[in-house]
Amino acid sequence: METYYDPADLAKFAEIGKDAPELSKKFFDYYGAVFAEGALTEREKALIALAVAHAVQCPYCIDAYTRACLEKGSNLAEMTEAVHVTNAIRGGASLAHGIQMRKIAEKISL
């Protein structure tokens, strides 16, 4: 099935540095440092990344962090719960912005 997002492109991510190697190196150094073990475990960071991937709707990131979560010991229940946290925050943010809509509607209705 042909899609706009080609799953094979994920493996080519490092090629983004071909014409900007210095910027690419800085990004990948930073990226590696962020995902290294720290106050949070690599497993916890992978779960956060999976949730954020759903928030930003990046199919490459969802693919990569689904695999990373499984490789680092997360299970499907934990991963599904992380996606629900994303949904709760996104849905809550939409509803919170509804206050703005209500204020404008009430002001115009006067």
Tab-separated table of C-alpha atoms in Angstrom:
chain	number	residue	atom	x	y	z
A	1	MET	CA	0.000	0.000	0.000
A	2	GLU	CA	1.417	3.343	-0.994
A	3	THR	CA	1.219	6.130	1.563
A	4	TYR	CA	2.622	9.625	1.868
A	5	TYR	CA	4.820	8.384	4.696
A	6	ASP	CA	7.123	5.631	3.493
A	7	PRO	CA	8.102	3.431	6.478
A	8	ALA	CA	11.439	2.768	4.759
A	9	ASP	CA	12.309	6.448	5.173
A	10	LEU	CA	12.732	5.990	8.930
A	11	ALA	CA	15.931	4.051	8.316
A	12	LYS	CA	17.222	6.991	6.261
A	13	PHE	CA	16.846	9.524	9.087
A	14	ALA	CA	20.606	10.017	9.445
A	15	GLU	CA	20.774	11.147	5.795
A	16	ILE	CA	19.244	14.443	6.878
A	17	GLY	CA	22.783	15.533	7.689
A	18	LYS	CA	24.215	15.078	4.192
A	19	ASP	CA	24.096	18.762	3.332
A	20	ALA	CA	24.309	20.146	6.858
A	21	PRO	CA	26.666	17.803	8.733
A	22	GLU	CA	27.533	20.209	11.545
A	23	LEU	CA	23.902	20.928	12.384
A	24	SER	CA	23.057	17.251	12.043
A	25	LYS	CA	25.880	16.252	14.401
A	26	LYS	CA	24.716	18.783	16.992
A	27	PHE	CA	21.153	17.493	16.748
A	28	PHE	CA	22.122	13.819	17.007
A	29	ASP	CA	24.539	14.487	19.886
A	30	TYR	CA	21.771	16.310	21.736
A	31	TYR	CA	19.216	13.641	20.834
A	32	GLY	CA	21.507	10.898	22.143
A	33	ALA	CA	22.145	12.772	25.375
A	34	VAL	CA	18.437	13.369	25.948
A	35	PHE	CA	17.608	9.683	25.603
A	36	ALA	CA	20.531	8.409	27.701
A	37	GLU	CA	19.836	7.064	31.171
A	38	GLY	CA	19.442	9.938	33.634
A	39	ALA	CA	16.968	10.852	36.330
A	40	LEU	CA	14.509	8.952	34.134
A	41	THR	CA	15.233	5.500	32.799
A	42	GLU	CA	15.600	4.881	29.083
A	43	ARG	CA	12.354	2.893	29.305
A	44	GLU	CA	10.511	5.844	30.855
A	45	LYS	CA	11.916	8.210	28.247
A	46	ALA	CA	10.794	5.875	25.468
A	47	LEU	CA	7.248	5.885	26.921
A	48	ILE	CA	7.287	9.693	27.042
A	49	ALA	CA	8.556	9.795	23.458
A	50	LEU	CA	5.801	7.395	22.380
A	51	ALA	CA	3.176	9.648	23.979
A	52	VAL	CA	4.652	12.774	22.379
A	53	ALA	CA	4.841	10.996	19.026
A	54	HIS	CA	1.075	10.551	19.216
A	55	ALA	CA	0.599	14.178	20.240
A	56	VAL	CA	2.586	15.451	17.254
A	57	GLN	CA	1.176	12.660	15.060
A	58	CYS	CA	4.517	11.534	13.661
A	59	PRO	CA	4.145	8.054	12.132
A	60	TYR	CA	7.920	7.591	12.010
A	61	CYS	CA	8.207	8.409	15.715
A	62	ILE	CA	5.282	6.132	16.583
A	63	ASP	CA	7.004	3.308	14.697
A	64	ALA	CA	10.400	3.998	16.285
A	65	TYR	CA	9.165	4.432	19.849
A	66	THR	CA	6.763	1.510	19.739
A	67	ARG	CA	9.792	-0.612	18.939
A	68	ALA	CA	11.959	1.191	21.523
A	69	CYS	CA	9.351	0.742	24.252
A	70	LEU	CA	9.113	-2.991	23.578
A	71	GLU	CA	12.914	-3.355	23.403
A	72	LYS	CA	13.323	-1.513	26.733
A	73	GLY	CA	10.793	-3.704	28.524
A	74	SER	CA	7.506	-1.830	28.341
A	75	ASN	CA	4.385	-3.832	27.697
A	76	LEU	CA	1.360	-3.075	25.568
A	77	ALA	CA	-0.745	-2.034	28.598
A	78	GLU	CA	1.825	0.614	29.597
A	79	MET	CA	2.136	1.858	26.027
A	80	THR	CA	-1.635	2.046	25.603
A	81	GLU	CA	-1.909	3.953	28.885
A	82	ALA	CA	0.706	6.439	27.640
A	83	VAL	CA	-1.377	7.020	24.498
A	84	HIS	CA	-4.443	7.613	26.670
A	85	VAL	CA	-2.487	10.208	28.679
A	86	THR	CA	-1.749	11.947	25.369
A	87	ASN	CA	-5.408	11.864	24.441
A	88	ALA	CA	-6.484	13.229	27.824
A	89	ILE	CA	-4.058	16.144	27.579
A	90	ARG	CA	-4.976	16.916	23.956
A	91	GLY	CA	-8.696	16.620	24.660
A	92	GLY	CA	-8.412	18.669	27.826
A	93	ALA	CA	-6.495	21.370	25.983
A	94	SER	CA	-9.229	21.547	23.335
A	95	LEU	CA	-11.900	21.878	26.006
A	96	ALA	CA	-9.852	24.473	27.888
A	97	HIS	CA	-9.654	26.520	24.677
A	98	GLY	CA	-13.435	26.258	24.592
A	99	ILE	CA	-13.405	28.874	27.349
A	100	GLN	CA	-11.904	31.289	24.795
A	101	MET	CA	-14.706	30.439	22.367
A	102	ARG	CA	-17.315	31.006	25.067
A	103	LYS	CA	-15.816	34.396	26.017
A	104	ILE	CA	-15.817	35.562	22.372
A	105	ALA	CA	-19.324	34.229	21.725
A	106	GLU	CA	-20.675	35.890	24.853
A	107	LYS	CA	-18.973	39.189	23.966
A	108	ILE	CA	-20.342	39.173	20.391
A	109	SER	CA	-23.818	38.187	21.581
A	110	LEU	CA	-24.101	41.294	23.764
